[in-house]
Amino acid sequence: LDQARVEQAIVIRDLSMGTPAFDRLTLTRELGAAIANGEMFLQYQPKVHVRRQEISSAEALVRWQHPTRGLVLPGDFIPLAEEIGEIGPLTLWTLDKVIEDQRTLAADGHDLTIFINISGQLLADTSFVAEACAKVCDNAARIGFEITETSVIRDPQSAIANLQTFADVGITIAIDDYGAGLSSLAYLKQLPARELKIDKMFVLQLTSSNRDPLIVRSTIDLAHALEMEVTAEGVETQAAMALLTVMGCDMVQGYLISRPISIDAFRQFLRDDKLRPEEYSAPSMFKR
Ligand code: C2E
Ligand code: MG
Ligand code: MG
Ligand code: MG
C-alpha cells in the first residue's frame, strides 16, 4: 500500500460510524445533553443476605438510552462523564432518582438501603460532598455509597475525610471491586466502610479455580476481622453460592439472583418474592 491509500483508508474509517475516535467525540458531545433530555435511567440489582435469606439492599446502576445507538452501558460513558465534568451532575441526578424510587418502594412496604456508585473524582469535590449530603439528609440511613480503593489512593487525605463526612451523616460506605485495583491495607483500615464487596473477577470462576477460593476466603476473614460485612459480586451459579455460604460470606449479588432490572421489574421481583430459600441455600452437606 502506498502512503496516499493508507491515508485515504484512515479518512474513510474516521468518517464511518463505529470507529473509536469518532464515537468518543460524538458520544462526549451528546452526553452533555443526555441528562436534560431524559435519556438516563437506572436499573436496580438486589443483594441477598445469605443467613437471613432476604433481600437486604440493592445497587442502582445507571444506563443511557441513546436515541440512535440504543442502550449504552456505564463502562462506555462514565469515563467520558468524568473527563468533561458531568459526573457530578449525573451522580446528583442518580441520587434524586434513587430517593424518588425509594418513596415508591416504601409505599409498596419495602424499606431497602440503595447503594449508588461514586467516582473517585467526586471524593475530592467539596461542592459535590455538600450537595450530596444536603440531598440525602433525611434518607441517609437508607443510602449507601460504593467507592473503590483505587479512587481513595489518588488523594487519600481528602477522600478519607469526605468519606468520614458521608459516614457521619449516616450514609453506609461500601468498598467496591475489592482486590481488582490498587489495594492498600493501610487505607483499608482507615476507611469508615461497613461493607466490602469482593470483585467479581474472584467470584466468577470460584468453583473452577484453585486460587480464587483461597483469596475469597481470606478476604472474607480479613473483612470480618475489620468488622465489615462482605458481599460477593458476580454470583452466577448455585455452586458458587454454596461455597460462599460455607465460607461465611454475608451477602451475595449476581445473575443467579437477578440481573440489574428496571424499577418496575424490581418492584415485581419484590412482590413475587422470587427468593425461594431452598433455591439459594447451600446443599445440606455444606451447611455450617
Ligand atoms: P460495579 O459497581 O462493580 O457494578 C457491577 C457490574 O457487574 C455491573 O455492570 C453489573 O451489571 C455487573 N454484574 C452484576 N452481577 C453480575 C454477574 O453475576 N456476572 C457478571 N458477569 N456481571 C455482573 P454495569 O452495570 O455495566 O456497571 C459497570 C460499572 O459502571 C459499575 O461496576 C460501576 O463501577 C460503574 N457505574 C455504574 N453506574 C454508575 C454510576 O451511577 N456512577 C458511577 N460513578 N459509576 C457507575
Ligand atoms: Mg458498584
Ligand atoms: Mg462492583
Ligand atoms: Mg465491578
Short mmCIF file of C-alpha atoms and ligand atoms in Angstrom, two decimals:
data_model
loop_
_atom_site.label_atom_id
_atom_site.label_comp_id
_atom_site.label_asym_id
_atom_site.label_seq_id
_atom_site.Cartn_x
_atom_site.Cartn_y
_atom_site.Cartn_z
CA LEU A 1 0.00 0.00 0.00
CA ASP A 2 1.30 3.45 -0.84
CA GLN A 3 1.05 6.28 1.65
CA ALA A 4 -1.86 8.00 -0.12
CA ARG A 5 -4.01 4.90 0.00
CA VAL A 6 -3.23 4.39 3.67
CA GLU A 7 -4.25 7.99 4.43
CA GLN A 8 -7.41 7.65 2.39
CA ALA A 9 -8.27 4.47 4.26
CA ILE A 10 -7.79 6.27 7.57
CA VAL A 11 -10.05 9.15 6.49
CA ILE A 12 -12.77 6.74 5.40
CA ARG A 13 -12.51 4.85 8.68
CA ASP A 14 -12.71 8.07 10.66
CA LEU A 15 -15.82 9.22 8.83
CA SER A 16 -17.64 5.95 9.23
CA MET A 17 -19.65 5.27 12.33
CA GLY A 18 -18.12 2.82 14.69
CA THR A 19 -14.52 3.95 14.86
CA PRO A 20 -13.50 4.55 18.44
CA ALA A 21 -12.19 8.08 17.79
CA PHE A 22 -15.38 9.18 16.08
CA ASP A 23 -17.61 7.52 18.66
CA ARG A 24 -15.77 9.04 21.55
CA LEU A 25 -16.06 12.56 20.22
CA THR A 26 -19.71 12.27 19.29
CA LEU A 27 -20.65 10.45 22.48
CA THR A 28 -18.90 13.10 24.55
CA ARG A 29 -20.85 15.87 22.80
CA GLU A 30 -24.15 14.01 23.19
CA LEU A 31 -23.51 13.11 26.82
CA GLY A 32 -23.69 16.75 27.90
CA ALA A 33 -27.36 16.92 26.89
CA ALA A 34 -28.37 13.37 27.78
CA ILE A 35 -29.48 14.06 31.37
CA ALA A 36 -31.52 17.09 30.35
CA ASN A 37 -33.07 15.05 27.51
CA GLY A 38 -34.20 12.38 29.95
CA GLU A 39 -32.08 9.69 28.30
CA MET A 40 -30.54 8.37 31.52
CA PHE A 41 -32.30 5.77 33.61
CA LEU A 42 -31.49 3.46 36.49
CA GLN A 43 -31.57 -0.28 36.87
CA TYR A 44 -31.53 -1.98 40.25
CA GLN A 45 -29.69 -5.14 41.21
CA PRO A 46 -30.66 -6.74 44.52
CA LYS A 47 -28.26 -8.05 47.11
CA VAL A 48 -29.30 -11.04 49.21
CA HIS A 49 -28.35 -11.56 52.82
CA VAL A 50 -27.24 -15.19 52.97
CA ARG A 51 -28.12 -16.08 56.56
CA ARG A 52 -31.32 -14.03 56.72
CA GLN A 53 -32.40 -15.30 53.29
CA GLU A 54 -33.78 -11.91 52.36
CA ILE A 55 -33.09 -9.02 50.05
CA SER A 56 -31.05 -6.67 52.22
CA SER A 57 -30.33 -3.89 49.76
CA ALA A 58 -29.96 -3.04 46.10
CA GLU A 59 -27.46 -1.27 43.89
CA ALA A 60 -28.52 1.41 41.40
CA LEU A 61 -26.68 1.21 38.07
CA VAL A 62 -27.02 4.00 35.55
CA ARG A 63 -27.82 3.37 31.86
CA TRP A 64 -28.06 5.65 28.85
CA GLN A 65 -30.92 5.04 26.45
CA HIS A 66 -29.39 6.70 23.42
CA PRO A 67 -31.86 7.81 20.71
CA THR A 68 -29.95 6.11 17.89
CA ARG A 69 -27.36 3.84 19.47
CA GLY A 70 -29.70 2.04 21.83
CA LEU A 71 -28.57 1.06 25.29
CA VAL A 72 -25.15 2.41 26.31
CA LEU A 73 -23.60 0.84 29.42
CA PRO A 74 -21.71 2.81 32.09
CA GLY A 75 -18.33 1.39 31.11
CA ASP A 76 -18.68 3.37 27.87
CA PHE A 77 -19.81 6.72 29.26
CA ILE A 78 -18.78 7.09 32.93
CA PRO A 79 -15.12 7.74 31.96
CA LEU A 80 -16.32 10.38 29.46
CA ALA A 81 -18.59 11.96 32.06
CA GLU A 82 -15.61 12.16 34.41
CA GLU A 83 -13.50 13.80 31.71
CA ILE A 84 -15.99 16.51 30.80
CA GLY A 85 -17.08 17.33 34.34
CA GLU A 86 -20.53 15.77 34.01
CA ILE A 87 -20.03 13.05 36.63
CA GLY A 88 -21.09 15.35 39.50
CA PRO A 89 -24.43 16.35 37.90
CA LEU A 90 -25.03 12.74 36.77
CA THR A 91 -24.41 11.37 40.27
CA LEU A 92 -26.65 14.01 41.88
CA TRP A 93 -29.35 13.13 39.33
CA THR A 94 -28.91 9.46 40.30
CA LEU A 95 -29.25 10.32 43.96
CA ASP A 96 -32.51 12.23 43.33
CA LYS A 97 -33.89 9.37 41.26
CA VAL A 98 -32.97 6.79 43.90
CA ILE A 99 -34.68 8.82 46.64
CA GLU A 100 -37.77 9.15 44.42
CA ASP A 101 -37.82 5.40 43.71
CA GLN A 102 -37.35 4.67 47.41
CA ARG A 103 -40.60 6.52 48.09
CA THR A 104 -42.33 4.19 45.62
CA LEU A 105 -40.74 1.14 47.27
CA ALA A 106 -41.75 2.43 50.72
CA ALA A 107 -45.36 2.76 49.51
CA ASP A 108 -45.10 -0.91 48.46
CA GLY A 109 -43.98 -1.71 52.01
CA HIS A 110 -40.27 -2.16 51.29
CA ASP A 111 -37.65 -0.41 53.32
CA LEU A 112 -34.39 -1.03 51.47
CA THR A 113 -30.99 0.59 51.51
CA ILE A 114 -29.95 1.53 47.99
CA PHE A 115 -26.31 1.90 47.03
CA ILE A 116 -25.03 4.20 44.33
CA ASN A 117 -21.57 4.17 42.78
CA ILE A 118 -19.42 7.22 43.47
CA SER A 119 -16.47 8.07 41.20
CA GLY A 120 -13.16 8.73 42.89
CA GLN A 121 -13.05 12.19 41.35
CA LEU A 122 -16.07 13.19 43.46
CA LEU A 123 -14.34 12.23 46.70
CA ALA A 124 -12.15 15.31 46.25
CA ASP A 125 -15.01 17.59 45.16
CA THR A 126 -16.18 19.64 48.14
CA SER A 127 -19.24 21.06 46.37
CA PHE A 128 -20.35 17.54 45.41
CA VAL A 129 -19.90 16.40 49.02
CA ALA A 130 -22.00 19.29 50.32
CA GLU A 131 -24.75 18.85 47.70
CA ALA A 132 -24.89 15.09 48.16
CA CYS A 133 -25.19 15.41 51.96
CA ALA A 134 -27.94 18.02 51.55
CA LYS A 135 -29.90 15.81 49.14
CA VAL A 136 -29.57 12.70 51.28
CA CYS A 137 -30.35 14.42 54.61
CA ASP A 138 -33.44 12.59 55.95
CA ASN A 139 -32.77 9.45 53.91
CA ALA A 140 -29.16 8.87 54.92
CA ALA A 141 -29.90 5.67 56.80
CA ARG A 142 -31.24 4.17 53.55
CA ILE A 143 -28.46 5.35 51.24
CA GLY A 144 -25.15 3.64 50.57
CA PHE A 145 -22.17 4.82 48.58
CA GLU A 146 -19.91 2.34 46.77
CA ILE A 147 -16.35 3.53 46.27
CA THR A 148 -13.22 1.76 45.06
CA GLU A 149 -9.93 1.75 46.91
CA THR A 150 -8.20 2.91 43.75
CA SER A 151 -10.19 6.13 43.95
CA VAL A 152 -9.01 6.73 47.51
CA ILE A 153 -5.36 6.27 46.67
CA ARG A 154 -5.30 9.32 44.34
CA ASP A 155 -5.82 11.79 47.16
CA PRO A 156 -6.14 9.76 50.36
CA GLN A 157 -6.39 12.64 52.81
CA SER A 158 -9.37 14.39 51.27
CA ALA A 159 -11.02 11.12 50.19
CA ILE A 160 -10.89 9.69 53.71
CA ALA A 161 -12.09 12.98 55.22
CA ASN A 162 -15.01 13.21 52.80
CA LEU A 163 -15.95 9.56 53.29
CA GLN A 164 -15.97 10.26 57.02
CA THR A 165 -18.35 13.17 56.35
CA PHE A 166 -20.67 10.83 54.44
CA ALA A 167 -20.45 8.21 57.20
CA ASP A 168 -21.15 10.86 59.85
CA VAL A 169 -24.43 11.88 58.20
CA GLY A 170 -25.40 8.20 58.26
CA ILE A 171 -24.59 7.01 54.74
CA THR A 172 -23.31 3.42 54.55
CA ILE A 173 -19.95 3.17 52.82
CA ALA A 174 -19.07 0.04 50.85
CA ILE A 175 -15.73 -0.73 49.24
CA ASP A 176 -16.45 -1.86 45.67
CA ASP A 177 -14.44 -4.19 43.43
CA TYR A 178 -12.14 -5.16 46.29
CA GLY A 179 -8.97 -6.81 45.10
CA ALA A 180 -9.28 -5.71 41.47
CA GLY A 181 -7.49 -2.38 41.64
CA LEU A 182 -4.83 -0.83 43.78
CA SER A 183 -5.38 -2.09 47.28
CA SER A 184 -3.63 -0.89 50.37
CA LEU A 185 -4.22 -2.38 53.78
CA ALA A 186 -3.02 0.91 55.24
CA TYR A 187 -6.01 2.69 53.69
CA LEU A 188 -8.40 -0.18 54.21
CA LYS A 189 -8.06 0.13 57.97
CA GLN A 190 -8.69 3.89 57.84
CA LEU A 191 -11.82 3.83 55.68
CA PRO A 192 -15.13 4.29 57.51
CA ALA A 193 -16.60 1.40 55.50
CA ARG A 194 -19.15 -1.04 56.84
CA GLU A 195 -19.12 -3.32 53.84
CA LEU A 196 -16.59 -4.84 51.48
CA LYS A 197 -17.56 -6.13 48.04
CA ILE A 198 -15.24 -8.76 46.59
CA ASP A 199 -14.68 -8.12 42.90
CA LYS A 200 -16.40 -10.49 40.52
CA MET A 201 -13.07 -11.47 38.96
CA PHE A 202 -12.52 -13.70 42.04
CA VAL A 203 -16.09 -14.98 42.13
CA LEU A 204 -16.90 -15.86 38.50
CA GLN A 205 -14.54 -18.88 38.49
CA LEU A 206 -14.81 -19.57 42.19
CA THR A 207 -15.58 -23.27 41.85
CA SER A 208 -13.34 -23.98 38.85
CA SER A 209 -10.10 -22.41 40.02
CA ASN A 210 -7.59 -23.38 42.68
CA ARG A 211 -6.61 -19.96 43.94
CA ASP A 212 -9.82 -17.91 43.81
CA PRO A 213 -11.47 -19.79 46.70
CA LEU A 214 -8.38 -19.19 48.86
CA ILE A 215 -8.34 -15.49 48.00
CA VAL A 216 -12.06 -15.14 48.62
CA ARG A 217 -11.96 -16.99 51.93
CA SER A 218 -9.07 -14.97 53.29
CA THR A 219 -10.71 -11.73 52.12
CA ILE A 220 -13.90 -12.68 53.96
CA ASP A 221 -11.87 -13.37 57.10
CA LEU A 222 -9.93 -10.11 56.75
CA ALA A 223 -13.13 -8.08 56.34
CA HIS A 224 -14.74 -9.79 59.33
CA ALA A 225 -11.65 -9.09 61.42
CA LEU A 226 -12.11 -5.42 60.48
CA GLU A 227 -15.79 -5.71 61.47
CA MET A 228 -17.09 -5.27 57.95
CA GLU A 229 -19.80 -7.28 56.21
CA VAL A 230 -18.82 -8.96 52.97
CA THR A 231 -20.67 -9.09 49.65
CA ALA A 232 -19.57 -11.32 46.78
CA GLU A 233 -20.44 -9.81 43.40
CA GLY A 234 -20.76 -11.84 40.19
CA VAL A 235 -22.50 -14.85 41.77
CA GLU A 236 -23.81 -16.70 38.74
CA THR A 237 -24.07 -20.33 39.85
CA GLN A 238 -25.57 -22.46 42.61
CA ALA A 239 -22.11 -23.93 43.18
CA ALA A 240 -20.55 -20.52 43.86
CA MET A 241 -23.46 -19.66 46.14
CA ALA A 242 -22.97 -22.88 48.12
CA LEU A 243 -19.25 -22.32 48.56
CA LEU A 244 -19.71 -18.67 49.61
CA THR A 245 -22.25 -19.80 52.20
CA VAL A 246 -19.76 -22.22 53.71
CA MET A 247 -17.10 -19.52 53.72
CA GLY A 248 -19.35 -17.24 55.78
CA CYS A 249 -19.93 -14.61 53.10
CA ASP A 250 -22.67 -12.28 54.38
CA MET A 251 -24.29 -11.12 51.15
CA VAL A 252 -24.35 -12.12 47.51
CA GLN A 253 -25.17 -10.27 44.31
CA GLY A 254 -25.20 -11.60 40.79
CA TYR A 255 -27.12 -13.04 37.87
CA LEU A 256 -28.10 -16.11 39.94
CA ILE A 257 -30.36 -13.87 41.99
CA SER A 258 -31.12 -11.17 39.43
CA ARG A 259 -29.59 -9.13 36.66
CA PRO A 260 -29.91 -5.36 37.02
CA ILE A 261 -33.60 -4.60 36.25
CA SER A 262 -35.91 -1.59 35.89
CA ILE A 263 -37.61 -0.15 38.98
CA ASP A 264 -40.91 -1.69 37.88
CA ALA A 265 -39.35 -5.11 37.35
CA PHE A 266 -37.65 -4.72 40.74
CA ARG A 267 -41.00 -3.93 42.41
CA GLN A 268 -42.45 -7.02 40.72
CA PHE A 269 -39.43 -9.05 41.88
CA LEU A 270 -40.04 -7.95 45.48
CA ARG A 271 -43.79 -8.60 45.14
CA ASP A 272 -43.31 -12.09 43.74
CA ASP A 273 -40.83 -12.85 46.50
CA LYS A 274 -38.79 -14.69 43.89
CA LEU A 275 -36.30 -15.51 46.59
CA ARG A 276 -37.09 -19.11 47.24
CA PRO A 277 -34.84 -20.05 50.13
CA GLU A 278 -34.49 -23.66 49.00
CA GLU A 279 -33.07 -22.46 45.70
CA TYR A 280 -30.38 -20.26 47.12
CA SER A 281 -29.32 -22.05 50.27
CA ALA A 282 -26.38 -24.38 50.35
CA PRO A 283 -26.90 -28.12 49.91
CA SER A 284 -27.20 -29.67 53.37
CA MET A 285 -23.74 -31.27 53.19
CA PHE A 286 -22.27 -27.78 53.05
CA LYS A 287 -24.32 -26.24 55.82
CA ARG A 288 -22.43 -24.72 58.69
P1 C2E B 1 -19.84 -2.20 39.67
O1 C2E B 1 -20.36 -1.15 40.60
O2 C2E B 1 -18.79 -3.11 40.20
O3 C2E B 1 -21.13 -2.98 39.18
C1 C2E B 1 -21.15 -4.36 38.91
C2 C2E B 1 -21.21 -4.63 37.42
O4 C2E B 1 -21.22 -6.05 37.25
C3 C2E B 1 -22.50 -4.13 36.75
O5 C2E B 1 -22.16 -3.78 35.39
C4 C2E B 1 -23.38 -5.37 36.76
O6 C2E B 1 -24.33 -5.39 35.71
C5 C2E B 1 -22.37 -6.47 36.57
N1 C2E B 1 -22.80 -7.74 37.17
C6 C2E B 1 -23.63 -7.91 38.21
N2 C2E B 1 -23.81 -9.21 38.50
C7 C2E B 1 -23.05 -9.90 37.61
C8 C2E B 1 -22.83 -11.31 37.39
O7 C2E B 1 -23.34 -12.20 38.08
N3 C2E B 1 -21.97 -11.63 36.38
C9 C2E B 1 -21.39 -10.69 35.60
N4 C2E B 1 -20.58 -11.12 34.61
N5 C2E B 1 -21.57 -9.37 35.77
C10 C2E B 1 -22.41 -8.97 36.77
P2 C2E B 1 -22.58 -2.37 34.80
O8 C2E B 1 -23.98 -2.05 35.20
O9 C2E B 1 -22.24 -2.39 33.36
O10 C2E B 1 -21.65 -1.35 35.58
C11 C2E B 1 -20.28 -1.33 35.38
C12 C2E B 1 -19.61 -0.33 36.30
O11 C2E B 1 -20.02 1.01 35.96
C13 C2E B 1 -20.01 -0.47 37.75
O12 C2E B 1 -19.27 -1.52 38.34
C14 C2E B 1 -19.66 0.90 38.29
O13 C2E B 1 -18.29 0.98 38.59
C15 C2E B 1 -19.95 1.81 37.11
N6 C2E B 1 -21.20 2.52 37.33
C16 C2E B 1 -22.47 2.10 37.15
N7 C2E B 1 -23.37 3.07 37.49
C17 C2E B 1 -22.62 4.12 37.93
C18 C2E B 1 -22.94 5.44 38.45
O14 C2E B 1 -24.10 5.83 38.61
N8 C2E B 1 -21.87 6.23 38.78
C19 C2E B 1 -20.59 5.82 38.65
N9 C2E B 1 -19.61 6.65 39.02
N10 C2E B 1 -20.26 4.61 38.18
C20 C2E B 1 -21.26 3.77 37.83
MG MG B 2 -20.85 -1.00 42.47
MG MG B 3 -18.51 -3.83 42.00
MG MG B 4 -17.01 -4.35 39.26
#
